[in-house]
Amino acid sequence: MVLEATMICIDNSERMRNGDYSPSRFQAQADAVNLICGAKTQSNPENTVGVLIMAGKGVRVLVTPTSDLGKLLACMHGLEIGGEMDLAAGIQVAQLALKHRQNKKQQQRIIVFAGSPIKPDKKSLEMIGRKLKKNSVALDIVNFGEDDEGKTEKLEALLAAVNNNDSSHIVHVPAGPNALSDVLISTPIFTGDGEGGSGFAAAAAAAAAGGVSGFEFGVDPNLDPELALALRVSMEEERARQEAAAKKAAEEASKQEKGGEQQSSSQDATMTEHASGATSEADNKRNDLSDDDNALLQQALAMSMDEPASSHDVQDTEMSDAAADDPELALALQLSVQDSAKDSSSQADVSKLLADQSFVSSILASLPGVDPNDPSVKEVLASMQSQSEVSSSNLVTQQKQDEDKAPNEEK
Amino acid sequence: MSAVESATAIQRSQVDLLDFIDWSGVECLNQNSNHSIANALKQGYREDEGLNLESDADEQLLIYIPFTQVIKLHSIVIKGSEEEGPKTVKLFSNKEHMGFSNVNDFPSSDTAVLSPDNLKGKPTVLKYVKFQNVRSLTIFIEDNQSGSEITKVQKIALHGSTVETTDMKGLKKIEEH
């Protein structure tokens, strides 16, 4: 997302007629230029790109730096091949064009397509490079075509002279079946100094690679946004529903277990245990519930454990859904996520709840596969009863009355 | 160093303009990225003799300093080493975004040729009349004392005074009673 003004220097000399890059060097170059223009303008809407030709009758600027992609794509039409490439003049004119850019805050960058042999010697290239560095202009070089007269060395020397903190790059593209643009897509020239390529580049890369698109649901959001959105929403709804069911079952199980624990440990400890138990200590629950009759509860726990991560996050949203259906359950859920700081008040609430035997039995009855007459269940109820004697009777009786109303209303 | 003391003591009304520099707009062309302009300008860094601003490709440096408000520039202190410290320094007021190519197209607001005394910390008094209404300052260091490839600057300090301008941040809502 760097704010940049780029000048692309195109080689349209006679050597571009060569077919060693398919369909011809010139065509391959034109495709690469189009892709670069698109990538730059997309990565930052204020980026500008300009194009100039280095051969032909002389160095000529086709498009001054602009953010209009249409103009850039159109300028490649009707370009004639001819003449010989003049690298030094091309870079100097590019530098001048960048100097007179409208937005002075943009970083300056020149991209050179060097497809012909290079005339200037190493020394003069180094001087050009130093001048670019002095004016903080970055340079990207695409080296393609023949490598004669030490072309690669010269270009490497130029790059070394310009390079400041790895902002400049060189890419050597050998002749072969791979298209020039495909090779460039993966280079820093395209991805912009390892920022992680723009969406354009990523999409282009995906298209070039062919095969599975790698998009969610196999539908390209660009091609069919409505379908992709509908698929995503329905997937999330299904997931939410599953989590709500798992959460409910987990809550019931944890409440049961809590009653058994409070026999021995103090209320403080269990409150915190319960709060954390509902979310992350499903393992403990599993160990405790070894009874055959509680196999169904174990199943529910297994379900909730399959999605432990998601259930944590969804917990808060789930609560509102579940609460609408079942006020008692809502209260239980609320208690389970309260802070340990609120222990004292919630303790009283929980103890009141559990002390109300009718309330507890109604909960147990709603659990699938749990028979209130089961001896183990009766044991738990008895323990809760004894615990009710521990807490103050005033609060208990008052709360009992309230809780009596609630289940009655529900029934 | 007493000469330095007395020189700065004379201009009691002049303050160090460090507080009025708009750091987000400070730029320096041809600086070595490991030895950047902050080493010469910022409080603390500029006092450290080991931290210098160094030039990169050649010996010239172009520093652009915008200010948060309008100031009058009285004098400038440039400290550097005897060989590699700057020699010819051109100052331009209120010229934005100059480059090395057009820096000699304009007449400078003032030019200072630094002596070894200056490099030790003696302030260079400028043509005050030329710097009455300065929003931004461009410092062009053209060459250094010994003509070496790299120019090293240890400290740049600007002294002057502010013009009465409203500090928008200081405006507070009047409390209704």
Short mmCIF file of N, CA and C in Angstrom, two decimals, chain A residues 99 104-105 130-131 133-136 164-165, chain B residues 29-30 33 56-58 60 97 100-102:
data_model
loop_
_atom_site.label_atom_id
_atom_site.label_comp_id
_atom_site.label_asym_id
_atom_site.label_seq_id
_atom_site.Cartn_x
_atom_site.Cartn_y
_atom_site.Cartn_z
N LYS A 99 9.98 13.54 -11.45
CA LYS A 99 10.26 14.74 -10.68
C LYS A 99 9.08 15.70 -10.75
N LYS A 104 3.67 15.26 -4.61
CA LYS A 104 5.06 15.12 -4.22
C LYS A 104 5.27 14.11 -3.11
N LYS A 105 4.17 13.66 -2.49
CA LYS A 105 4.34 12.71 -1.41
C LYS A 105 4.59 11.29 -1.92
N ARG A 130 23.75 5.99 -9.20
CA ARG A 130 23.99 6.83 -8.02
C ARG A 130 23.09 8.06 -8.04
N LYS A 131 22.92 8.60 -9.22
CA LYS A 131 22.06 9.78 -9.32
C LYS A 131 20.62 9.43 -8.92
N LYS A 133 19.79 7.09 -6.84
CA LYS A 133 19.76 6.86 -5.40
C LYS A 133 19.75 8.19 -4.67
N LYS A 134 20.53 9.15 -5.19
CA LYS A 134 20.62 10.45 -4.53
C LYS A 134 19.25 11.12 -4.49
N ASN A 135 18.48 10.92 -5.54
CA ASN A 135 17.16 11.54 -5.58
C ASN A 135 16.07 10.62 -5.06
N SER A 136 16.49 9.57 -4.35
CA SER A 136 15.61 8.56 -3.76
C SER A 136 14.59 8.02 -4.75
N ASN A 164 18.82 0.93 -2.38
CA ASN A 164 18.84 1.54 -1.07
C ASN A 164 17.87 0.77 -0.20
N ASN A 165 18.42 -0.05 0.70
CA ASN A 165 17.54 -0.82 1.59
C ASN A 165 16.64 -1.78 0.85
N LEU B 29 17.37 14.31 1.49
CA LEU B 29 17.79 13.57 0.30
C LEU B 29 19.26 13.22 0.40
N ASN B 30 19.59 12.04 -0.12
CA ASN B 30 20.95 11.55 -0.16
C ASN B 30 21.52 11.26 1.23
N SER B 33 20.87 5.66 5.16
CA SER B 33 19.72 5.30 6.01
C SER B 33 20.11 4.90 7.42
N ASP B 56 25.18 9.80 1.37
CA ASP B 56 25.26 8.45 0.82
C ASP B 56 26.01 8.39 -0.50
N ALA B 57 25.33 8.73 -1.60
CA ALA B 57 25.95 8.53 -2.91
C ALA B 57 27.09 9.51 -3.17
N ASP B 58 26.92 10.76 -2.74
CA ASP B 58 28.04 11.69 -2.84
C ASP B 58 28.00 12.64 -1.64
N GLN B 60 26.82 15.67 -1.16
CA GLN B 60 25.81 16.70 -0.98
C GLN B 60 24.63 16.18 -0.18
N HIS B 97 9.91 21.06 -1.54
CA HIS B 97 10.24 19.96 -2.44
C HIS B 97 11.28 20.32 -3.49
N PHE B 100 18.00 18.09 -6.11
CA PHE B 100 19.37 18.48 -6.37
C PHE B 100 19.49 19.19 -7.71
N SER B 101 18.59 18.87 -8.64
CA SER B 101 18.73 19.46 -9.96
C SER B 101 18.29 20.92 -10.00
N ASN B 102 17.29 21.25 -9.19
CA ASN B 102 16.83 22.64 -9.27
C ASN B 102 17.29 23.50 -8.10
#
